């Protein structure tokens, strides 16, 4: 059974930093690209970032480029999101999602962790 | 606003059929990127409902169906049930933004 559990969310002041983690089990983590998607209060889903299976390729939404860094530790089956220079508009539930190989969609998601910038 | 356009809300009586539209542009759906659909209940993990425009993952009832044409796509729910009350999101890839794009979501209410 695939399990994806996010952690690390919390309350942070504007300009502050936070590091999110996503612990994964139930599939061969090091063979799949992984992504972060967020949902601001009362808003829809917004893609944030993605990292390839081998960690060399990373991509970001313009809204977080230069402030957020995605990374992964394949030995620990864990995905990370380092968030710096946080803004009020970064307040959201952050979900990690597994990308389906060969397609541009996400087949498994975690339940999310709440980040509040205030 | 979202790159993909969805109606904010829809409603239907149990047993009815509802259809959710998703309109994109020449840099996403119209560029031949597939459309995917997710069902999301607040406080839970989003669930993949339809992938590759019209394919259902194992375990998704055949009451859910998807289609795509030109720069738009749609998700149909037939035989609406109370458990279908949720938010539904379409998603594709955009080669102008070089990223994944979502619709703003459609809240389906079962009357």
Tab-separated table of N, CA and C in Angstrom, chain A residues 1-116:
chain	number	residue	atom	x	y	z
A	1	UNK	N	0.850	-1.197	0.000
A	1	UNK	CA	0.000	0.000	0.000
A	1	UNK	C	0.889	1.252	0.000
A	2	UNK	N	0.582	2.163	-0.906
A	2	UNK	CA	1.341	3.411	-0.976
A	2	UNK	C	0.947	4.307	0.192
A	3	UNK	N	1.968	4.813	0.885
A	3	UNK	CA	1.731	5.783	1.945
A	3	UNK	C	2.669	6.960	1.745
A	4	UNK	N	2.128	8.148	1.896
A	4	UNK	CA	2.903	9.376	1.751
A	4	UNK	C	2.475	10.308	2.877
A	5	UNK	N	3.393	10.639	3.761
A	5	UNK	CA	3.055	11.416	4.946
A	5	UNK	C	3.915	12.673	5.013
A	6	UNK	N	3.245	13.805	4.878
A	6	UNK	CA	3.941	15.094	4.960
A	6	UNK	C	4.076	15.547	6.406
A	7	UNK	N	5.114	16.321	6.664
A	7	UNK	CA	5.319	16.892	7.994
A	7	UNK	C	6.151	18.157	7.860
A	8	UNK	N	6.243	18.904	8.953
A	8	UNK	CA	7.085	20.085	8.959
A	8	UNK	C	6.339	21.400	8.836
A	9	UNK	N	5.045	21.336	8.607
A	9	UNK	CA	4.270	22.564	8.502
A	9	UNK	C	4.142	23.259	9.852
A	10	UNK	N	3.675	24.492	9.807
A	10	UNK	CA	3.489	25.239	11.038
A	10	UNK	C	3.313	26.717	10.761
A	11	UNK	N	3.393	27.504	11.827
A	11	UNK	CA	3.244	28.951	11.742
A	11	UNK	C	4.623	29.588	11.661
A	12	UNK	N	4.806	30.454	10.696
A	12	UNK	CA	6.091	31.122	10.505
A	12	UNK	C	5.823	32.580	10.133
A	13	UNK	N	6.726	33.459	10.525
A	13	UNK	CA	6.573	34.873	10.202
A	13	UNK	C	6.987	35.161	8.759
A	14	UNK	N	6.443	36.203	8.172
A	14	UNK	CA	6.889	36.593	6.824
A	14	UNK	C	8.399	36.790	6.799
A	15	UNK	N	9.023	36.284	5.730
A	15	UNK	CA	10.466	36.342	5.612
A	15	UNK	C	11.168	35.145	6.222
A	16	UNK	N	10.436	34.324	6.927
A	16	UNK	CA	11.022	33.167	7.590
A	16	UNK	C	11.177	31.967	6.675
A	17	UNK	N	11.666	30.881	7.267
A	17	UNK	CA	11.930	29.655	6.503
A	17	UNK	C	11.256	28.469	7.168
A	18	UNK	N	11.026	27.440	6.373
A	18	UNK	CA	10.432	26.207	6.854
A	18	UNK	C	10.878	25.085	5.927
A	19	UNK	N	11.043	23.896	6.466
A	19	UNK	CA	11.393	22.742	5.642
A	19	UNK	C	10.341	21.664	5.806
A	20	UNK	N	9.716	21.325	4.705
A	20	UNK	CA	8.718	20.261	4.704
A	20	UNK	C	9.368	18.940	4.321
A	21	UNK	N	8.812	17.870	4.859
A	21	UNK	CA	9.261	16.517	4.516
A	21	UNK	C	8.063	15.687	4.085
A	22	UNK	N	8.324	14.693	3.273
A	22	UNK	CA	7.303	13.732	2.847
A	22	UNK	C	7.928	12.343	2.893
A	23	UNK	N	7.517	11.557	3.862
A	23	UNK	CA	8.030	10.196	4.011
A	23	UNK	C	7.155	9.242	3.209
A	24	UNK	N	7.809	8.422	2.420
A	24	UNK	CA	7.099	7.593	1.450
A	24	UNK	C	7.359	6.113	1.706
A	25	UNK	N	6.357	5.287	1.455
A	25	UNK	CA	6.524	3.841	1.496
A	25	UNK	C	5.529	3.205	0.542
A	26	UNK	N	5.794	1.952	0.189
A	26	UNK	CA	4.854	1.223	-0.650
A	26	UNK	C	5.175	1.210	-2.132
A	27	UNK	N	6.232	1.907	-2.542
A	27	UNK	CA	6.692	1.833	-3.928
A	27	UNK	C	8.187	2.144	-3.955
A	28	UNK	N	8.812	1.869	-5.077
A	28	UNK	CA	10.250	2.068	-5.214
A	28	UNK	C	10.513	3.549	-5.442
A	29	UNK	N	10.764	4.241	-4.351
A	29	UNK	CA	10.835	5.704	-4.353
A	29	UNK	C	11.827	6.229	-5.386
A	30	UNK	N	12.990	5.602	-5.497
A	30	UNK	CA	14.056	6.170	-6.327
A	30	UNK	C	13.833	5.996	-7.822
A	31	UNK	N	12.668	5.498	-8.219
A	31	UNK	CA	12.393	5.357	-9.651
A	31	UNK	C	11.287	6.283	-10.138
A	32	UNK	N	10.795	7.149	-9.259
A	32	UNK	CA	9.702	8.030	-9.648
A	32	UNK	C	10.012	9.494	-9.348
A	33	UNK	N	9.598	10.372	-10.260
A	33	UNK	CA	9.644	11.797	-9.978
A	33	UNK	C	8.597	12.117	-8.916
A	34	UNK	N	8.899	13.141	-8.122
A	34	UNK	CA	8.010	13.530	-7.038
A	34	UNK	C	7.761	15.037	-7.093
A	35	UNK	N	6.612	15.440	-6.589
A	35	UNK	CA	6.209	16.824	-6.723
A	35	UNK	C	5.580	17.354	-5.438
A	36	UNK	N	5.551	18.672	-5.356
A	36	UNK	CA	4.795	19.361	-4.309
A	36	UNK	C	3.688	20.176	-4.980
A	37	UNK	N	2.497	20.094	-4.418
A	37	UNK	CA	1.336	20.844	-4.882
A	37	UNK	C	0.715	21.485	-3.653
A	38	UNK	N	0.234	22.705	-3.780
A	38	UNK	CA	-0.336	23.370	-2.608
A	38	UNK	C	-1.755	23.862	-2.876
A	39	UNK	N	-2.462	24.120	-1.780
A	39	UNK	CA	-3.815	24.648	-1.863
A	39	UNK	C	-3.980	25.730	-0.815
A	40	UNK	N	-4.067	26.967	-1.268
A	40	UNK	CA	-4.289	28.093	-0.364
A	40	UNK	C	-5.726	28.044	0.157
A	41	UNK	N	-5.989	28.666	1.288
A	41	UNK	CA	-7.350	28.638	1.861
A	41	UNK	C	-8.388	29.146	0.865
A	42	UNK	N	-9.397	28.335	0.628
A	42	UNK	CA	-10.473	28.721	-0.270
A	42	UNK	C	-10.113	28.733	-1.741
A	43	UNK	N	-8.924	28.257	-2.067
A	43	UNK	CA	-8.466	28.268	-3.459
A	43	UNK	C	-8.300	26.835	-3.988
A	44	UNK	N	-7.927	26.762	-5.267
A	44	UNK	CA	-7.721	25.463	-5.881
A	44	UNK	C	-6.289	24.973	-5.730
A	45	UNK	N	-6.006	23.854	-6.387
A	45	UNK	CA	-4.675	23.270	-6.338
A	45	UNK	C	-3.715	24.057	-7.212
A	46	UNK	N	-2.487	24.199	-6.736
A	46	UNK	CA	-1.442	24.910	-7.484
A	46	UNK	C	-0.161	24.088	-7.434
A	47	UNK	N	0.350	23.723	-8.604
A	47	UNK	CA	1.622	23.002	-8.669
A	47	UNK	C	2.754	23.913	-8.207
A	48	UNK	N	3.676	23.363	-7.399
A	48	UNK	CA	4.770	24.133	-6.831
A	48	UNK	C	6.130	23.746	-7.432
A	49	UNK	N	6.420	22.441	-7.425
A	49	UNK	CA	7.758	22.026	-7.855
A	49	UNK	C	7.770	20.532	-8.128
A	50	UNK	N	8.777	20.097	-8.907
A	50	UNK	CA	8.934	18.677	-9.184
A	50	UNK	C	10.417	18.342	-9.266
A	51	UNK	N	10.751	17.127	-8.884
A	51	UNK	CA	12.134	16.664	-8.940
A	51	UNK	C	12.160	15.294	-9.601
A	52	UNK	N	13.133	15.080	-10.460
A	52	UNK	CA	13.249	13.800	-11.131
A	52	UNK	C	13.669	12.694	-10.173
A	53	UNK	N	13.589	11.473	-10.661
A	53	UNK	CA	13.899	10.312	-9.828
A	53	UNK	C	15.344	10.330	-9.332
A	54	UNK	N	16.236	10.830	-10.164
A	54	UNK	CA	17.661	10.800	-9.825
A	54	UNK	C	18.153	12.099	-9.196
A	55	UNK	N	17.245	13.029	-8.911
A	55	UNK	CA	17.511	14.302	-8.222
A	55	UNK	C	18.197	15.361	-9.081
A	56	UNK	N	18.595	15.055	-10.291
A	56	UNK	CA	19.330	16.054	-11.064
A	56	UNK	C	18.422	17.099	-11.707
A	57	UNK	N	17.185	16.741	-11.968
A	57	UNK	CA	16.281	17.668	-12.640
A	57	UNK	C	15.239	18.217	-11.674
A	58	UNK	N	15.190	19.536	-11.558
A	58	UNK	CA	14.195	20.180	-10.705
A	58	UNK	C	13.538	21.319	-11.472
A	59	UNK	N	12.258	21.526	-11.217
A	59	UNK	CA	11.495	22.570	-11.870
A	59	UNK	C	10.579	23.227	-10.840
A	60	UNK	N	10.303	24.523	-11.072
A	60	UNK	CA	9.525	25.279	-10.106
A	60	UNK	C	8.476	26.146	-10.795
A	61	UNK	N	7.375	26.397	-10.087
A	61	UNK	CA	6.423	27.398	-10.526
A	61	UNK	C	7.073	28.770	-10.362
A	62	UNK	N	6.708	29.691	-11.216
A	62	UNK	CA	7.288	31.036	-11.148
A	62	UNK	C	7.059	31.680	-9.781
A	63	UNK	N	5.943	31.350	-9.139
A	63	UNK	CA	5.584	31.973	-7.872
A	63	UNK	C	6.544	31.616	-6.739
A	64	UNK	N	7.333	30.544	-6.899
A	64	UNK	CA	8.236	30.129	-5.819
A	64	UNK	C	9.696	30.057	-6.277
A	65	UNK	N	9.939	30.280	-7.544
A	65	UNK	CA	11.298	30.160	-8.081
A	65	UNK	C	12.239	31.117	-7.365
A	66	UNK	N	13.391	30.587	-6.959
A	66	UNK	CA	14.370	31.398	-6.257
A	66	UNK	C	14.178	31.436	-4.761
A	67	UNK	N	13.034	30.970	-4.283
A	67	UNK	CA	12.760	30.965	-2.837
A	67	UNK	C	12.637	29.552	-2.283
A	68	UNK	N	12.102	28.650	-3.074
A	68	UNK	CA	11.889	27.262	-2.636
A	68	UNK	C	12.904	26.352	-3.315
A	69	UNK	N	13.301	25.295	-2.600
A	69	UNK	CA	14.201	24.286	-3.164
A	69	UNK	C	13.656	22.900	-2.859
A	70	UNK	N	13.445	22.129	-3.913
A	70	UNK	CA	12.988	20.753	-3.750
A	70	UNK	C	14.208	19.834	-3.748
A	71	UNK	N	14.152	18.800	-2.922
A	71	UNK	CA	15.234	17.825	-2.890
A	71	UNK	C	14.675	16.492	-2.420
A	72	UNK	N	15.499	15.465	-2.503
A	72	UNK	CA	15.055	14.149	-2.066
A	72	UNK	C	16.246	13.365	-1.552
A	73	UNK	N	15.972	12.450	-0.640
A	73	UNK	CA	16.977	11.520	-0.138
A	73	UNK	C	16.456	10.120	-0.448
A	74	UNK	N	16.961	9.545	-1.508
A	74	UNK	CA	16.459	8.239	-1.935
A	74	UNK	C	16.825	7.126	-0.944
A	75	UNK	N	17.840	7.349	-0.118
A	75	UNK	CA	18.199	6.342	0.885
A	75	UNK	C	17.218	6.343	2.048
A	76	UNK	N	16.532	7.469	2.223
A	76	UNK	CA	15.552	7.599	3.305
A	76	UNK	C	14.106	7.610	2.801
A	77	UNK	N	13.930	7.442	1.479
A	77	UNK	CA	12.584	7.488	0.884
A	77	UNK	C	11.829	8.748	1.307
A	78	UNK	N	12.504	9.869	1.240
A	78	UNK	CA	11.922	11.114	1.722
A	78	UNK	C	12.121	12.249	0.722
A	79	UNK	N	11.074	13.012	0.550
A	79	UNK	CA	11.052	14.196	-0.301
A	79	UNK	C	11.044	15.425	0.603
A	80	UNK	N	11.714	16.485	0.162
A	80	UNK	CA	11.791	17.701	0.961
A	80	UNK	C	11.387	18.930	0.147
A	81	UNK	N	10.986	19.968	0.870
A	81	UNK	CA	10.783	21.275	0.267
A	81	UNK	C	11.299	22.317	1.254
A	82	UNK	N	12.410	22.941	0.896
A	82	UNK	CA	12.955	24.029	1.701
A	82	UNK	C	12.330	25.326	1.219
A	83	UNK	N	11.655	26.012	2.137
A	83	UNK	CA	10.937	27.230	1.773
A	83	UNK	C	11.570	28.411	2.512
A	84	UNK	N	12.123	29.334	1.747
A	84	UNK	CA	12.751	30.537	2.320
A	84	UNK	C	11.978	31.781	1.890
A	85	UNK	N	12.260	32.881	2.566
A	85	UNK	CA	11.628	34.168	2.234
A	85	UNK	C	10.118	34.017	2.094
A	86	UNK	N	9.521	33.380	3.062
A	86	UNK	CA	8.095	33.072	2.985
A	86	UNK	C	7.239	34.329	3.028
A	87	UNK	N	6.142	34.268	2.283
A	87	UNK	CA	5.206	35.373	2.167
A	87	UNK	C	3.831	34.916	2.627
A	88	UNK	N	2.971	35.874	2.925
A	88	UNK	CA	1.609	35.533	3.342
A	88	UNK	C	0.908	34.678	2.294
A	89	UNK	N	1.189	34.937	1.036
A	89	UNK	CA	0.525	34.202	-0.043
A	89	UNK	C	1.023	32.770	-0.189
A	90	UNK	N	2.045	32.400	0.582
A	90	UNK	CA	2.502	31.003	0.598
A	90	UNK	C	1.701	30.164	1.588
A	91	UNK	N	0.817	30.806	2.346
A	91	UNK	CA	-0.045	30.081	3.275
A	91	UNK	C	-0.910	29.088	2.511
A	92	UNK	N	-0.795	27.822	2.867
A	92	UNK	CA	-1.497	26.779	2.115
A	92	UNK	C	-1.281	25.426	2.777
A	93	UNK	N	-2.068	24.476	2.354
A	93	UNK	CA	-1.779	23.072	2.643
A	93	UNK	C	-0.861	22.585	1.529
A	94	UNK	N	0.246	21.978	1.911
A	94	UNK	CA	1.220	21.483	0.943
A	94	UNK	C	1.119	19.963	0.863
A	95	UNK	N	0.892	19.471	-0.349
A	95	UNK	CA	0.768	18.037	-0.601
A	95	UNK	C	1.982	17.542	-1.369
A	96	UNK	N	2.482	16.371	-1.008
A	96	UNK	CA	3.445	15.723	-1.893
A	96	UNK	C	2.674	14.752	-2.781
A	97	UNK	N	3.173	14.578	-3.986
A	97	UNK	CA	2.479	13.752	-4.964
A	97	UNK	C	3.491	12.969	-5.790
A	98	UNK	N	3.149	11.748	-6.094
A	98	UNK	CA	4.001	10.879	-6.924
A	98	UNK	C	3.598	11.040	-8.382
A	99	UNK	N	4.585	11.307	-9.228
A	99	UNK	CA	4.289	11.445	-10.649
A	99	UNK	C	4.270	10.070	-11.309
A	100	UNK	N	3.283	9.863	-12.143
A	100	UNK	CA	3.181	8.616	-12.893
A	100	UNK	C	4.187	8.641	-14.042
A	101	UNK	N	4.973	7.607	-14.164
A	101	UNK	CA	6.007	7.580	-15.200
A	101	UNK	C	5.409	7.647	-16.596
A	102	UNK	N	5.996	8.472	-17.448
A	102	UNK	CA	5.568	8.543	-18.832
A	102	UNK	C	4.334	9.397	-19.064
A	103	UNK	N	3.854	10.060	-18.018
A	103	UNK	CA	2.678	10.900	-18.161
A	103	UNK	C	2.837	12.121	-17.259
A	104	UNK	N	2.056	13.133	-17.558
A	104	UNK	CA	2.132	14.356	-16.751
A	104	UNK	C	1.028	14.383	-15.701
A	105	UNK	N	0.846	13.302	-14.968
A	105	UNK	CA	-0.136	13.327	-13.896
A	105	UNK	C	0.420	12.675	-12.641
A	106	UNK	N	-0.332	12.809	-11.560
A	106	UNK	CA	0.096	12.357	-10.245
A	106	UNK	C	-0.869	11.273	-9.768
A	107	UNK	N	-0.329	10.089	-9.487
A	107	UNK	CA	-1.239	8.989	-9.178
A	107	UNK	C	-1.445	8.752	-7.682
A	108	UNK	N	-0.566	9.271	-6.842
A	108	UNK	CA	-0.770	9.144	-5.405
A	108	UNK	C	-0.377	10.449	-4.716
A	109	UNK	N	-1.142	10.769	-3.688
A	109	UNK	CA	-0.944	12.011	-2.961
A	109	UNK	C	-0.934	11.741	-1.453
A	110	UNK	N	-0.274	12.633	-0.713
A	110	UNK	CA	-0.381	12.600	0.733
A	110	UNK	C	-1.558	13.450	1.192
A	111	UNK	N	-1.753	13.505	2.503
A	111	UNK	CA	-2.868	14.263	3.062
A	111	UNK	C	-2.523	15.720	3.330
A	112	UNK	N	-1.252	16.056	3.187
A	112	UNK	CA	-0.865	17.449	3.279
A	112	UNK	C	-0.425	17.903	4.656
A	113	UNK	N	0.298	19.026	4.666
A	113	UNK	CA	0.716	19.675	5.899
A	113	UNK	C	0.482	21.172	5.737
A	114	UNK	N	-0.048	21.798	6.767
A	114	UNK	CA	-0.465	23.198	6.689
A	114	UNK	C	0.682	24.133	7.034
A	115	UNK	N	0.908	25.079	6.150
A	115	UNK	CA	1.890	26.141	6.382
A	115	UNK	C	1.133	27.460	6.487
A	116	UNK	N	1.349	28.159	7.577
A	116	UNK	CA	0.713	29.457	7.778
A	116	UNK	C	1.793	30.509	7.936
